[in-house]
Amino acid sequence: MSADSKKPGWKDLPDGGKILKPGNSKEYKTGDWRTFRPVWDKSKCNHCMICWMICPDSCILTEDGKRKETDLNYCKGCGICAEICPMKCIEMKKESESE
Ligand code: SF4
Ligand code: SF4
């Protein structure tokens, strides 16, 4: 038997769309494909937590019921938080721009 015959064939691959290891989404840093980054001005924030509720990636961090920084490892830059913020304290900036 040659070494190549031991390699798995296409029939050995798992079906697409299956989650084989629950909780593995943490391994995928969705922030890697971000073009725009939310920049939060905490001096204007009233901690209403609307951005926290609406963020599709659950990447707005909290502590003692107050908003903290954004976890940029998982923020994909969709801009929903900036749109929804009643205090207009989140600005979407291009990744290439400095804060
Ligand atoms: S929506 Fe705006 S004001 Fe409310 S917690 Fe988020 S950043 Fe702060
Ligand atoms: S830009 Fe989108 S993914 Fe990032 S913190 Fe705001 S709502 Fe969440």
Short mmCIF file of N, CA and C and ligand atoms in Angstrom, two decimals:
data_model
loop_
_atom_site.label_atom_id
_atom_site.label_comp_id
_atom_site.label_asym_id
_atom_site.label_seq_id
_atom_site.Cartn_x
_atom_site.Cartn_y
_atom_site.Cartn_z
N MET A 1 0.85 -1.20 0.00
CA MET A 1 0.00 0.00 0.00
C MET A 1 0.89 1.25 0.00
N SER A 2 0.62 2.19 -0.92
CA SER A 2 1.43 3.42 -0.97
C SER A 2 1.00 4.39 0.12
N ALA A 3 1.87 5.38 0.41
CA ALA A 3 1.57 6.38 1.44
C ALA A 3 0.32 7.18 1.06
N ASP A 4 0.14 7.44 -0.25
CA ASP A 4 -1.01 8.25 -0.70
C ASP A 4 -2.33 7.55 -0.44
N SER A 5 -2.38 6.24 -0.47
CA SER A 5 -3.65 5.53 -0.28
C SER A 5 -4.17 5.67 1.15
N LYS A 6 -3.31 6.12 2.07
CA LYS A 6 -3.76 6.30 3.46
C LYS A 6 -4.43 7.66 3.68
N LYS A 7 -4.30 8.57 2.70
CA LYS A 7 -4.92 9.89 2.85
C LYS A 7 -6.43 9.75 2.75
N PRO A 8 -7.18 10.53 3.51
CA PRO A 8 -8.65 10.44 3.41
C PRO A 8 -9.14 10.92 2.05
N GLY A 9 -10.10 10.27 1.54
CA GLY A 9 -10.73 10.68 0.28
C GLY A 9 -11.90 11.60 0.57
N TRP A 10 -12.57 12.08 -0.46
CA TRP A 10 -13.67 13.03 -0.25
C TRP A 10 -14.82 12.40 0.53
N LYS A 11 -14.97 11.09 0.42
CA LYS A 11 -16.06 10.42 1.15
C LYS A 11 -15.80 10.39 2.66
N ASP A 12 -14.54 10.60 3.02
CA ASP A 12 -14.19 10.58 4.45
C ASP A 12 -14.37 11.94 5.11
N LEU A 13 -14.57 12.98 4.30
CA LEU A 13 -14.72 14.32 4.88
C LEU A 13 -16.10 14.47 5.52
N PRO A 14 -16.20 15.23 6.64
CA PRO A 14 -17.53 15.43 7.26
C PRO A 14 -18.40 16.32 6.37
N ASP A 15 -19.71 16.14 6.48
CA ASP A 15 -20.64 16.98 5.72
C ASP A 15 -20.46 18.43 6.13
N GLY A 16 -20.61 19.32 5.17
CA GLY A 16 -20.51 20.75 5.47
C GLY A 16 -21.67 21.21 6.34
N GLY A 17 -21.46 22.27 7.08
CA GLY A 17 -22.54 22.85 7.89
C GLY A 17 -22.73 22.19 9.24
N LYS A 18 -21.97 21.16 9.53
CA LYS A 18 -22.11 20.50 10.84
C LYS A 18 -21.14 21.12 11.84
N ILE A 19 -21.59 21.30 13.05
CA ILE A 19 -20.71 21.77 14.11
C ILE A 19 -20.25 20.55 14.89
N LEU A 20 -19.00 20.18 14.66
CA LEU A 20 -18.48 18.95 15.25
C LEU A 20 -18.01 19.15 16.68
N LYS A 21 -17.67 20.42 17.00
CA LYS A 21 -17.18 20.71 18.35
C LYS A 21 -17.92 21.94 18.87
N PRO A 22 -18.95 21.77 19.70
CA PRO A 22 -19.71 22.92 20.19
C PRO A 22 -18.81 23.95 20.86
N GLY A 23 -19.10 25.23 20.62
CA GLY A 23 -18.32 26.29 21.23
C GLY A 23 -17.10 26.69 20.42
N ASN A 24 -16.91 26.06 19.24
CA ASN A 24 -15.68 26.35 18.49
C ASN A 24 -15.72 27.69 17.76
N SER A 25 -16.85 28.41 17.82
CA SER A 25 -16.90 29.70 17.13
C SER A 25 -15.88 30.69 17.72
N LYS A 26 -15.49 30.47 18.98
CA LYS A 26 -14.48 31.34 19.61
C LYS A 26 -13.14 31.26 18.89
N GLU A 27 -12.92 30.14 18.20
CA GLU A 27 -11.64 29.97 17.50
C GLU A 27 -11.56 30.84 16.25
N TYR A 28 -12.72 31.30 15.77
CA TYR A 28 -12.75 32.05 14.51
C TYR A 28 -12.86 33.53 14.80
N LYS A 29 -11.78 34.23 14.62
CA LYS A 29 -11.73 35.67 14.92
C LYS A 29 -12.39 36.43 13.78
N THR A 30 -13.69 36.67 13.92
CA THR A 30 -14.44 37.34 12.85
C THR A 30 -13.97 38.77 12.64
N GLY A 31 -13.24 39.33 13.60
CA GLY A 31 -12.70 40.67 13.44
C GLY A 31 -11.63 40.75 12.36
N ASP A 32 -11.13 39.59 11.91
CA ASP A 32 -10.05 39.59 10.92
C ASP A 32 -10.47 40.23 9.60
N TRP A 33 -11.76 40.20 9.27
CA TRP A 33 -12.16 40.69 7.95
C TRP A 33 -12.74 42.11 8.04
N ARG A 34 -12.61 42.76 9.18
CA ARG A 34 -13.20 44.08 9.38
C ARG A 34 -12.52 45.15 8.53
N THR A 35 -13.35 46.03 7.93
CA THR A 35 -12.84 47.18 7.17
C THR A 35 -12.98 48.45 8.00
N PHE A 36 -14.14 48.54 8.72
CA PHE A 36 -14.39 49.69 9.58
C PHE A 36 -14.40 49.23 11.04
N ARG A 37 -13.96 50.09 11.90
CA ARG A 37 -13.85 49.76 13.33
C ARG A 37 -14.67 50.77 14.13
N PRO A 38 -15.47 50.28 15.11
CA PRO A 38 -16.24 51.22 15.92
C PRO A 38 -15.34 51.87 16.98
N VAL A 39 -15.34 53.20 16.97
CA VAL A 39 -14.54 53.92 17.96
C VAL A 39 -15.53 54.56 18.94
N TRP A 40 -15.41 54.15 20.20
CA TRP A 40 -16.37 54.52 21.23
C TRP A 40 -15.85 55.71 22.04
N ASP A 41 -16.68 56.75 22.15
CA ASP A 41 -16.33 57.91 22.99
C ASP A 41 -17.04 57.72 24.32
N LYS A 42 -16.32 57.15 25.28
CA LYS A 42 -16.96 56.80 26.56
C LYS A 42 -17.45 58.02 27.33
N SER A 43 -16.92 59.21 27.02
CA SER A 43 -17.35 60.40 27.76
C SER A 43 -18.80 60.77 27.43
N LYS A 44 -19.30 60.34 26.26
CA LYS A 44 -20.68 60.65 25.88
C LYS A 44 -21.65 59.51 26.22
N CYS A 45 -21.15 58.35 26.58
CA CYS A 45 -21.97 57.15 26.77
C CYS A 45 -22.79 57.22 28.06
N ASN A 46 -24.09 56.87 27.94
CA ASN A 46 -24.94 56.84 29.14
C ASN A 46 -25.21 55.39 29.61
N HIS A 47 -24.53 54.42 28.99
CA HIS A 47 -24.61 53.00 29.38
C HIS A 47 -26.03 52.46 29.29
N CYS A 48 -26.74 52.88 28.25
CA CYS A 48 -28.11 52.37 28.05
C CYS A 48 -28.09 50.90 27.62
N MET A 49 -26.97 50.43 27.10
CA MET A 49 -26.73 49.03 26.70
C MET A 49 -27.49 48.60 25.45
N ILE A 50 -28.01 49.55 24.69
CA ILE A 50 -28.68 49.19 23.44
C ILE A 50 -27.68 48.56 22.47
N CYS A 51 -26.47 49.11 22.41
CA CYS A 51 -25.46 48.54 21.50
C CYS A 51 -25.12 47.11 21.90
N TRP A 52 -25.08 46.86 23.18
CA TRP A 52 -24.77 45.52 23.69
C TRP A 52 -25.86 44.52 23.27
N MET A 53 -27.12 44.98 23.34
CA MET A 53 -28.23 44.09 22.97
C MET A 53 -28.24 43.80 21.48
N ILE A 54 -27.87 44.80 20.68
CA ILE A 54 -28.05 44.70 19.24
C ILE A 54 -26.84 44.10 18.50
N CYS A 55 -25.70 44.09 19.12
CA CYS A 55 -24.48 43.62 18.42
C CYS A 55 -24.63 42.15 18.03
N PRO A 56 -24.56 41.84 16.73
CA PRO A 56 -24.75 40.45 16.29
C PRO A 56 -23.62 39.51 16.69
N ASP A 57 -22.49 40.06 17.12
CA ASP A 57 -21.36 39.21 17.49
C ASP A 57 -21.07 39.20 18.98
N SER A 58 -21.96 39.81 19.76
CA SER A 58 -21.79 39.83 21.23
C SER A 58 -20.39 40.26 21.62
N CYS A 59 -19.88 41.27 20.97
CA CYS A 59 -18.49 41.64 21.25
C CYS A 59 -18.36 42.95 22.02
N ILE A 60 -19.48 43.48 22.52
CA ILE A 60 -19.38 44.65 23.38
C ILE A 60 -19.30 44.16 24.82
N LEU A 61 -18.19 44.44 25.43
CA LEU A 61 -17.91 43.89 26.76
C LEU A 61 -18.57 44.75 27.84
N THR A 62 -18.89 44.13 28.95
CA THR A 62 -19.56 44.83 30.05
C THR A 62 -18.89 44.50 31.38
N GLU A 63 -19.13 45.38 32.34
CA GLU A 63 -18.68 45.11 33.71
C GLU A 63 -19.61 45.86 34.65
N ASP A 64 -20.16 45.17 35.60
CA ASP A 64 -21.08 45.76 36.58
C ASP A 64 -22.21 46.52 35.91
N GLY A 65 -22.76 45.95 34.83
CA GLY A 65 -23.91 46.56 34.15
C GLY A 65 -23.56 47.77 33.32
N LYS A 66 -22.27 48.01 33.10
CA LYS A 66 -21.86 49.15 32.28
C LYS A 66 -21.07 48.67 31.07
N ARG A 67 -21.20 49.43 30.00
CA ARG A 67 -20.49 49.12 28.79
C ARG A 67 -18.99 49.33 28.97
N LYS A 68 -18.20 48.40 28.41
CA LYS A 68 -16.75 48.56 28.37
C LYS A 68 -16.32 48.60 26.91
N GLU A 69 -15.05 48.38 26.66
CA GLU A 69 -14.53 48.44 25.29
C GLU A 69 -15.12 47.33 24.41
N THR A 70 -14.92 47.46 23.13
CA THR A 70 -15.37 46.45 22.16
C THR A 70 -14.28 45.40 22.00
N ASP A 71 -14.69 44.14 21.95
CA ASP A 71 -13.72 43.08 21.71
C ASP A 71 -13.48 43.00 20.20
N LEU A 72 -12.40 43.64 19.76
CA LEU A 72 -12.13 43.74 18.32
C LEU A 72 -11.71 42.42 17.69
N ASN A 73 -11.46 41.41 18.50
CA ASN A 73 -11.18 40.08 17.92
C ASN A 73 -12.40 39.53 17.19
N TYR A 74 -13.58 39.95 17.65
CA TYR A 74 -14.81 39.39 17.08
C TYR A 74 -15.70 40.42 16.40
N CYS A 75 -15.44 41.71 16.59
CA CYS A 75 -16.22 42.76 15.93
C CYS A 75 -15.93 42.74 14.44
N LYS A 76 -16.98 42.56 13.63
CA LYS A 76 -16.73 42.52 12.19
C LYS A 76 -17.00 43.85 11.51
N GLY A 77 -17.28 44.89 12.30
CA GLY A 77 -17.39 46.24 11.75
C GLY A 77 -18.66 46.51 10.98
N CYS A 78 -19.76 45.88 11.39
CA CYS A 78 -21.02 46.05 10.64
C CYS A 78 -21.60 47.46 10.81
N GLY A 79 -21.30 48.13 11.92
CA GLY A 79 -21.76 49.50 12.13
C GLY A 79 -23.15 49.63 12.74
N ILE A 80 -23.79 48.52 13.08
CA ILE A 80 -25.14 48.59 13.68
C ILE A 80 -25.11 49.37 14.99
N CYS A 81 -24.08 49.14 15.79
CA CYS A 81 -23.99 49.83 17.08
C CYS A 81 -23.92 51.34 16.89
N ALA A 82 -23.17 51.78 15.88
CA ALA A 82 -23.04 53.22 15.62
C ALA A 82 -24.36 53.81 15.16
N GLU A 83 -25.10 53.05 14.38
CA GLU A 83 -26.40 53.51 13.89
C GLU A 83 -27.41 53.64 15.02
N ILE A 84 -27.39 52.69 15.94
CA ILE A 84 -28.43 52.61 16.97
C ILE A 84 -28.14 53.48 18.19
N CYS A 85 -26.91 53.86 18.41
CA CYS A 85 -26.55 54.58 19.64
C CYS A 85 -27.29 55.92 19.75
N PRO A 86 -28.10 56.09 20.79
CA PRO A 86 -28.86 57.33 20.93
C PRO A 86 -27.98 58.53 21.28
N MET A 87 -26.80 58.27 21.81
CA MET A 87 -25.90 59.37 22.20
C MET A 87 -24.88 59.70 21.11
N LYS A 88 -24.93 58.95 20.02
CA LYS A 88 -23.99 59.15 18.89
C LYS A 88 -22.54 59.14 19.38
N CYS A 89 -22.24 58.19 20.21
CA CYS A 89 -20.87 58.15 20.73
C CYS A 89 -20.03 57.03 20.12
N ILE A 90 -20.55 56.40 19.06
CA ILE A 90 -19.75 55.40 18.35
C ILE A 90 -19.58 55.88 16.91
N GLU A 91 -18.33 55.97 16.50
CA GLU A 91 -18.04 56.42 15.14
C GLU A 91 -17.30 55.29 14.41
N MET A 92 -17.75 54.99 13.18
CA MET A 92 -17.07 53.96 12.40
C MET A 92 -15.91 54.61 11.66
N LYS A 93 -14.72 54.07 11.89
CA LYS A 93 -13.54 54.61 11.23
C LYS A 93 -12.85 53.50 10.45
N LYS A 94 -12.27 53.87 9.32
CA LYS A 94 -11.53 52.89 8.53
C LYS A 94 -10.37 52.34 9.36
N GLU A 95 -10.12 51.05 9.21
CA GLU A 95 -9.03 50.43 9.97
C GLU A 95 -7.71 51.15 9.73
N SER A 96 -7.54 51.68 8.54
CA SER A 96 -6.27 52.33 8.20
C SER A 96 -6.12 53.71 8.86
N GLU A 97 -7.25 54.29 9.33
CA GLU A 97 -7.18 55.61 9.98
C GLU A 97 -6.79 55.46 11.44
N SER A 98 -6.10 56.43 11.95
CA SER A 98 -5.80 56.39 13.38
C SER A 98 -6.98 57.00 14.13
N GLU A 99 -7.08 56.70 15.42
CA GLU A 99 -8.22 57.19 16.22
C GLU A 99 -8.14 58.67 16.45
S1 SF4 B 1 -25.79 52.57 22.72
FE1 SF4 B 1 -24.38 54.29 22.91
S2 SF4 B 1 -24.96 55.28 24.84
FE2 SF4 B 1 -25.85 53.23 24.86
S3 SF4 B 1 -24.29 51.95 25.90
FE3 SF4 B 1 -23.92 51.82 23.69
S4 SF4 B 1 -22.36 53.39 23.33
FE4 SF4 B 1 -23.29 53.85 25.30
S1 SF4 B 2 -19.60 47.18 14.53
FE1 SF4 B 2 -21.11 45.47 14.56
S2 SF4 B 2 -19.95 43.72 15.32
FE2 SF4 B 2 -18.77 45.56 15.86
S3 SF4 B 2 -19.41 46.13 17.93
FE3 SF4 B 2 -20.69 47.27 16.48
S4 SF4 B 2 -22.53 46.00 16.21
FE4 SF4 B 2 -20.93 44.68 17.10
#
